[in-house]
Amino acid sequence: MSALTLLMILVAYLLGSISSAVLICKLWRLPDPRLSGSGNPGATNVYRVGGKLPAILTLLFDVLKGMIPVWGSYFLGISPFFLGLIAVAACLGHIFPLYFNFRGGKAVATALGSMFPVAWEMALLLIATWLLVFKLSRISSLAALVTVCLAPFYAFWIKPQYTVPVIMISALILWRHQANIARLTSGKETSFRRNQ
């Protein structure tokens, strides 16, 4: 592993550690999303506590956190496997943010952003999958789980050289959704419609 690759992994983690949900809620004088709603500092929970505009801004920034370091690394000629590690580092930053006491979100949007630079077709397919499952279920976590489970298959189909990194990211997100999986299997996960 080259020094440049190590540097980009560090940059990805530090960028991923910027919690847009917390910062945007502070700017809008909204409750801390880690302490309100679902307790998850992500776009869906920001929508619950603050409405559309703060949620859209949170989503945009979370996507960019994954996109920028991977895109930069891609143009620097870093190989697909290490691009995957850079994407994982951005997601780890989101989940365990250095600047916010390591209390972060679930990295779905950040993972999606990391895929755009190397496989935009797959990223669009992932978005379509999430939207379809969410439209049918109105449960954000279920939409995320179905999407990340399908992501490795999409990668193998569209960009097979990225299959292993996508599996790594999917496993990380599934691990982060353990509580949601438990609630879904017990029928206790709250739908977005009911929560609104």
Tab-separated table of N, CA and C in Angstrom, residues 1-18 65-66 68-74 76 78-94 96 98-99 110 114 165 168:
chain	number	residue	atom	x	y	z
A	1	MET	N	0.853	-1.195	0.000
A	1	MET	CA	0.000	0.000	0.000
A	1	MET	C	0.891	1.248	0.000
A	2	SER	N	0.635	2.142	-0.941
A	2	SER	CA	1.473	3.330	-1.077
A	2	SER	C	1.128	4.388	-0.041
A	3	ALA	N	2.045	5.339	0.120
A	3	ALA	CA	1.805	6.458	1.037
A	3	ALA	C	0.611	7.282	0.568
A	4	LEU	N	0.439	7.422	-0.741
A	4	LEU	CA	-0.692	8.178	-1.280
A	4	LEU	C	-2.014	7.510	-0.908
A	5	THR	N	-2.052	6.187	-1.011
A	5	THR	CA	-3.268	5.453	-0.647
A	5	THR	C	-3.582	5.623	0.833
A	6	LEU	N	-2.561	5.510	1.671
A	6	LEU	CA	-2.766	5.705	3.117
A	6	LEU	C	-3.273	7.115	3.412
A	7	LEU	N	-2.718	8.100	2.714
A	7	LEU	CA	-3.155	9.477	2.906
A	7	LEU	C	-4.623	9.631	2.529
A	8	MET	N	-5.023	9.042	1.411
A	8	MET	CA	-6.413	9.174	0.969
A	8	MET	C	-7.367	8.430	1.898
A	9	ILE	N	-6.921	7.312	2.475
A	9	ILE	CA	-7.748	6.615	3.470
A	9	ILE	C	-7.969	7.517	4.681
A	10	LEU	N	-6.909	8.185	5.128
A	10	LEU	CA	-7.023	9.102	6.261
A	10	LEU	C	-7.935	10.280	5.926
A	11	VAL	N	-7.743	10.863	4.745
A	11	VAL	CA	-8.579	11.983	4.310
A	11	VAL	C	-10.050	11.560	4.272
A	12	ALA	N	-10.309	10.363	3.741
A	12	ALA	CA	-11.686	9.869	3.652
A	12	ALA	C	-12.306	9.725	5.035
A	13	TYR	N	-11.533	9.182	5.979
A	13	TYR	CA	-12.067	9.033	7.339
A	13	TYR	C	-12.356	10.388	7.975
A	14	LEU	N	-11.428	11.330	7.834
A	14	LEU	CA	-11.605	12.645	8.447
A	14	LEU	C	-12.777	13.397	7.812
A	15	LEU	N	-12.943	13.277	6.508
A	15	LEU	CA	-14.075	13.919	5.841
A	15	LEU	C	-15.382	13.244	6.248
A	16	GLY	N	-15.345	11.920	6.314
A	16	GLY	CA	-16.536	11.186	6.743
A	16	GLY	C	-16.942	11.506	8.170
A	17	SER	N	-15.979	11.940	8.988
A	17	SER	CA	-16.253	12.244	10.398
A	17	SER	C	-17.033	13.544	10.606
A	18	ILE	N	-17.180	14.337	9.558
A	18	ILE	CA	-17.960	15.572	9.691
A	18	ILE	C	-19.435	15.210	9.689
A	65	LYS	N	-19.523	13.325	1.112
A	65	LYS	CA	-18.454	12.791	1.969
A	65	LYS	C	-17.880	11.494	1.413
A	66	GLY	N	-18.735	10.697	0.792
A	66	GLY	CA	-18.252	9.477	0.175
A	66	GLY	C	-17.711	9.714	-1.223
A	68	ILE	N	-16.369	12.570	-2.759
A	68	ILE	CA	-15.169	13.384	-2.982
A	68	ILE	C	-13.871	12.595	-2.814
A	69	PRO	N	-13.672	11.871	-1.703
A	69	PRO	CA	-12.389	11.158	-1.578
A	69	PRO	C	-12.221	10.028	-2.582
A	70	VAL	N	-13.315	9.336	-2.920
A	70	VAL	CA	-13.199	8.248	-3.895
A	70	VAL	C	-12.944	8.810	-5.285
A	71	TRP	N	-13.631	9.881	-5.637
A	71	TRP	CA	-13.426	10.494	-6.940
A	71	TRP	C	-11.983	10.993	-7.082
A	72	GLY	N	-11.520	11.684	-6.043
A	72	GLY	CA	-10.140	12.165	-6.077
A	72	GLY	C	-9.142	11.030	-6.203
A	73	SER	N	-9.381	9.956	-5.476
A	73	SER	CA	-8.481	8.806	-5.515
A	73	SER	C	-8.525	8.100	-6.867
A	74	TYR	N	-9.703	8.063	-7.466
A	74	TYR	CA	-9.857	7.456	-8.789
A	74	TYR	C	-8.997	8.195	-9.811
A	76	LEU	N	-6.411	9.888	-9.170
A	76	LEU	CA	-5.001	9.728	-8.806
A	76	LEU	C	-4.463	8.354	-9.211
A	78	ILE	N	-5.509	5.274	-8.144
A	78	ILE	CA	-5.510	4.231	-7.114
A	78	ILE	C	-6.378	3.056	-7.588
A	79	SER	N	-5.935	1.846	-7.320
A	79	SER	CA	-6.578	0.639	-7.850
A	79	SER	C	-7.947	0.399	-7.210
A	80	PRO	N	-8.812	-0.388	-7.892
A	80	PRO	CA	-10.177	-0.616	-7.402
A	80	PRO	C	-10.257	-1.124	-5.970
A	81	PHE	N	-9.403	-2.080	-5.593
A	81	PHE	CA	-9.483	-2.606	-4.226
A	81	PHE	C	-9.243	-1.508	-3.203
A	82	PHE	N	-8.233	-0.678	-3.431
A	82	PHE	CA	-7.923	0.379	-2.471
A	82	PHE	C	-8.943	1.521	-2.543
A	83	LEU	N	-9.557	1.712	-3.708
A	83	LEU	CA	-10.692	2.649	-3.774
A	83	LEU	C	-11.795	2.175	-2.832
A	84	GLY	N	-11.978	0.859	-2.795
A	84	GLY	CA	-12.961	0.298	-1.869
A	84	GLY	C	-12.604	0.562	-0.417
A	85	LEU	N	-11.318	0.448	-0.075
A	85	LEU	CA	-10.892	0.747	1.292
A	85	LEU	C	-11.096	2.215	1.630
A	86	ILE	N	-10.890	3.081	0.653
A	86	ILE	CA	-11.124	4.521	0.860
A	86	ILE	C	-12.602	4.777	1.101
A	87	ALA	N	-13.457	4.089	0.344
A	87	ALA	CA	-14.902	4.215	0.567
A	87	ALA	C	-15.284	3.704	1.951
A	88	VAL	N	-14.704	2.583	2.353
A	88	VAL	CA	-14.960	2.041	3.692
A	88	VAL	C	-14.516	3.043	4.760
A	89	ALA	N	-13.371	3.691	4.554
A	89	ALA	CA	-12.874	4.678	5.517
A	89	ALA	C	-13.844	5.849	5.658
A	90	ALA	N	-14.408	6.307	4.535
A	90	ALA	CA	-15.393	7.393	4.601
A	90	ALA	C	-16.622	6.952	5.389
A	91	CYS	N	-17.064	5.715	5.157
A	91	CYS	CA	-18.221	5.187	5.889
A	91	CYS	C	-17.914	5.030	7.379
A	92	LEU	N	-16.699	4.562	7.695
A	92	LEU	CA	-16.304	4.437	9.101
A	92	LEU	C	-16.261	5.801	9.781
A	93	GLY	N	-15.820	6.817	9.034
A	93	GLY	CA	-15.841	8.165	9.585
A	93	GLY	C	-17.258	8.610	9.917
A	94	HIS	N	-18.195	8.278	9.035
A	94	HIS	CA	-19.595	8.642	9.282
A	94	HIS	C	-20.149	7.891	10.495
A	96	PHE	N	-18.329	6.347	12.974
A	96	PHE	CA	-17.544	6.656	14.178
A	96	PHE	C	-16.815	7.984	13.974
A	98	LEU	N	-14.768	11.194	14.350
A	98	LEU	CA	-13.727	11.632	15.267
A	98	LEU	C	-14.141	12.881	16.037
A	99	TYR	N	-14.842	13.792	15.372
A	99	TYR	CA	-15.164	15.090	15.969
A	99	TYR	C	-16.438	15.086	16.809
A	110	THR	N	-23.518	7.979	2.549
A	110	THR	CA	-22.072	8.087	2.306
A	110	THR	C	-21.583	6.937	1.424
A	114	SER	N	-19.975	7.156	-2.389
A	114	SER	CA	-18.672	6.578	-2.735
A	114	SER	C	-18.737	5.739	-4.003
A	165	PRO	N	-14.926	-4.703	-2.679
A	165	PRO	CA	-15.142	-3.500	-1.877
A	165	PRO	C	-16.610	-3.244	-1.550
A	168	MET	N	-17.661	-5.368	1.273
A	168	MET	CA	-17.144	-4.817	2.526
A	168	MET	C	-18.054	-3.702	3.049
